[in-house]
PDB file of C-alpha atoms in Angstrom:
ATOM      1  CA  UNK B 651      -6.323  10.702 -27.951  1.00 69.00           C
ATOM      2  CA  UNK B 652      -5.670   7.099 -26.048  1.00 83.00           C
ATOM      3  CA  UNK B 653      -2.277   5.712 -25.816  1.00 89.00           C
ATOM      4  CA  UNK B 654      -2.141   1.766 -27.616  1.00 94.00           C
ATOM      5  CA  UNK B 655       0.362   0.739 -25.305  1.00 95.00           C
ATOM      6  CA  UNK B 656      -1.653  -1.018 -22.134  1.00 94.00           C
ATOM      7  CA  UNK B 657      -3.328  -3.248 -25.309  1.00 94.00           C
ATOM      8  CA  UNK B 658      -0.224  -3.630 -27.224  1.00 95.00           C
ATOM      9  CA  UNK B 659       1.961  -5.014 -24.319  1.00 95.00           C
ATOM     10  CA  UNK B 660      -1.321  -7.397 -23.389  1.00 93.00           C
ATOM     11  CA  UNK B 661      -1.166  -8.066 -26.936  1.00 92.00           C
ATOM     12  CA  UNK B 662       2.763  -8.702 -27.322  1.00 93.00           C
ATOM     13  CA  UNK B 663       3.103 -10.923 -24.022  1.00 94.00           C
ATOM     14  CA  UNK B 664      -0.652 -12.236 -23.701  1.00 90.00           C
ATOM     15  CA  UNK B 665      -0.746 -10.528 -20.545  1.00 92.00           C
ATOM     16  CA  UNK B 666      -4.600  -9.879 -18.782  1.00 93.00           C
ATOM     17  CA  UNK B 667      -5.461  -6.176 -18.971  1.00 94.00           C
ATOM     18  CA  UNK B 668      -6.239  -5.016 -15.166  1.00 95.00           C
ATOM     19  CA  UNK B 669      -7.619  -1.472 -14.454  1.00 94.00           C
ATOM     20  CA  UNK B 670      -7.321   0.043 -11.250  1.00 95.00           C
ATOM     21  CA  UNK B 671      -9.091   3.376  -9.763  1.00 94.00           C
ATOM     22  CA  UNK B 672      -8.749   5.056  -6.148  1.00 94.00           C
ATOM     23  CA  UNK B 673     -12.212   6.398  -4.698  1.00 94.00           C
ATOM     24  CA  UNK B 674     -12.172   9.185  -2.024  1.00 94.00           C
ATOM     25  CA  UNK B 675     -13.866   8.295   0.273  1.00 94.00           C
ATOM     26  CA  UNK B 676     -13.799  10.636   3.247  1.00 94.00           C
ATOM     27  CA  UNK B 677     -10.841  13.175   3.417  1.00 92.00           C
ATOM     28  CA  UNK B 678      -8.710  10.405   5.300  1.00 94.00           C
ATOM     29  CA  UNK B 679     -10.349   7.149   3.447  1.00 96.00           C
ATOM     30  CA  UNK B 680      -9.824   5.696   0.189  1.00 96.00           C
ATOM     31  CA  UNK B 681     -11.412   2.650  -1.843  1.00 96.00           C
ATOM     32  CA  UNK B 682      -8.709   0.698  -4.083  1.00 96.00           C
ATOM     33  CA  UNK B 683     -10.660  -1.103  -6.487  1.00 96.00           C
ATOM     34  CA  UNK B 684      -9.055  -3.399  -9.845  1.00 96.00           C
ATOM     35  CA  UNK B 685     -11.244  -4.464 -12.262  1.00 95.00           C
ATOM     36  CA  UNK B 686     -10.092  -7.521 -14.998  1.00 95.00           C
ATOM     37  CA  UNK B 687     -10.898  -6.161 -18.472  1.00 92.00           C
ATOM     38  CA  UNK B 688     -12.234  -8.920 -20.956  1.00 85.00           C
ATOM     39  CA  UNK B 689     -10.185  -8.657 -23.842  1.00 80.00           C
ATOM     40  CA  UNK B 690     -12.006  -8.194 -26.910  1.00 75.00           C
ATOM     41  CA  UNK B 691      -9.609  -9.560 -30.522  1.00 80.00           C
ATOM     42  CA  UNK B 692      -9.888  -8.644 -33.551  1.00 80.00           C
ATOM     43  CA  UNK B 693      -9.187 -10.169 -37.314  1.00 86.00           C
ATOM     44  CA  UNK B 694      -5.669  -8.608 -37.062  1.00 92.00           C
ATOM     45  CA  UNK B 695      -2.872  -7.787 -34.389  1.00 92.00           C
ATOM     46  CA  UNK B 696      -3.978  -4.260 -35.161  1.00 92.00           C
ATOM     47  CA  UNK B 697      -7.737  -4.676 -34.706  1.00 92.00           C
ATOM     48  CA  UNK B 698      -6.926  -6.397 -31.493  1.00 92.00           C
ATOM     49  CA  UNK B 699      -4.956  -3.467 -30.144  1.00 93.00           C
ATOM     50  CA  UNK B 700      -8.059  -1.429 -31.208  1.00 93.00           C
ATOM     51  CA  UNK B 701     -10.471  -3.323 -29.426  1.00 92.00           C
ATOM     52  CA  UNK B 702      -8.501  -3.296 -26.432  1.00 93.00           C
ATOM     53  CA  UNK B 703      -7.641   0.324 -26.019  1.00 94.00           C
ATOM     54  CA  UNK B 704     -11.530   0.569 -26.363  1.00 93.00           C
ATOM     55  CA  UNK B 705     -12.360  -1.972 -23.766  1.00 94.00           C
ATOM     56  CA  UNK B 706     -10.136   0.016 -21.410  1.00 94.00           C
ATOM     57  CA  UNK B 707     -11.610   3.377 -21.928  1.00 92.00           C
ATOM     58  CA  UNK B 708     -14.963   1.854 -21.775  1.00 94.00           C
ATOM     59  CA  UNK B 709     -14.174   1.284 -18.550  1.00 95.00           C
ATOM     60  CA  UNK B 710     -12.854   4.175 -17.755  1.00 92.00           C
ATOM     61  CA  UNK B 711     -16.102   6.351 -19.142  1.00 92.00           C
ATOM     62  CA  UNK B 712     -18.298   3.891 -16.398  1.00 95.00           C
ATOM     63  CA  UNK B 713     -16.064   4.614 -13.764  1.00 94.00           C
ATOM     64  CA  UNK B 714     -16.125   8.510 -14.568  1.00 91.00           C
ATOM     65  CA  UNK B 715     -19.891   8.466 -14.958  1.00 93.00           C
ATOM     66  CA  UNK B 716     -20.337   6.766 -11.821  1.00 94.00           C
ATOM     67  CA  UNK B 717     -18.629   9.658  -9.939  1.00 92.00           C
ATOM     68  CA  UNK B 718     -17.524  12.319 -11.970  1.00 89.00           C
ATOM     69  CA  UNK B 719     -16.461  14.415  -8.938  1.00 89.00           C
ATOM     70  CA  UNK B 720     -13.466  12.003  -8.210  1.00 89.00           C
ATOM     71  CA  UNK B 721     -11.740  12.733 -11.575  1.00 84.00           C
ATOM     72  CA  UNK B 722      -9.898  15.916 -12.729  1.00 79.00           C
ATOM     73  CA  UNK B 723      -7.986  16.027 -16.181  1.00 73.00           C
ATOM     74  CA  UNK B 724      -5.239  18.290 -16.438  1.00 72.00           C
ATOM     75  CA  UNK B 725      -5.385  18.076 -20.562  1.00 66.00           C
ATOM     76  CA  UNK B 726      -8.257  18.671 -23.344  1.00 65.00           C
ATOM     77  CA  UNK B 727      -8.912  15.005 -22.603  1.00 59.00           C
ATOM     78  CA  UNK B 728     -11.882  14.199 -25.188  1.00 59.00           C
ATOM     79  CA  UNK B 729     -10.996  16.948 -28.053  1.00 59.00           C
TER      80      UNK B 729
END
């Protein structure tokens, strides 16, 4: 399950959709890196939301498949 509400308040206030993820990269160095999300409409406020929350998790699974090592889930993420 994937919370709407990033995409919804992007939707309600036309706001850009930025992602952000911290790489480890030594025990004492870290990489900061944001990443602008194009945001994908729809027909409908609804599809809009949809294609959004997908854009962002789309994301997400590229960053996780890049280094799958630097993420831990604490919850049956993808059930």
């Amino acid at each position: 399950s994937s919370s709407p509400f990033p995409a919804m308040m992007s939707v309600l206030y036309g706001a850009p959709i930025i992602s952000t993820r911290c790489l480890r990269l030594a025990p004492d160095r870290f990489l900061f890196e944001m990443k602008h999300i194009d945001i994908p409409s729809g027909q409908n406020r609804d599809e809009t939301i949809l294609n959004r929350t997908a854009a962002i998790h789309a994301q997400f699974e590229e960053w996780i498949r890049q280094n799958p090592d630097q993420w831990m889930w604490a919850h049956r993420r993808w059930d």
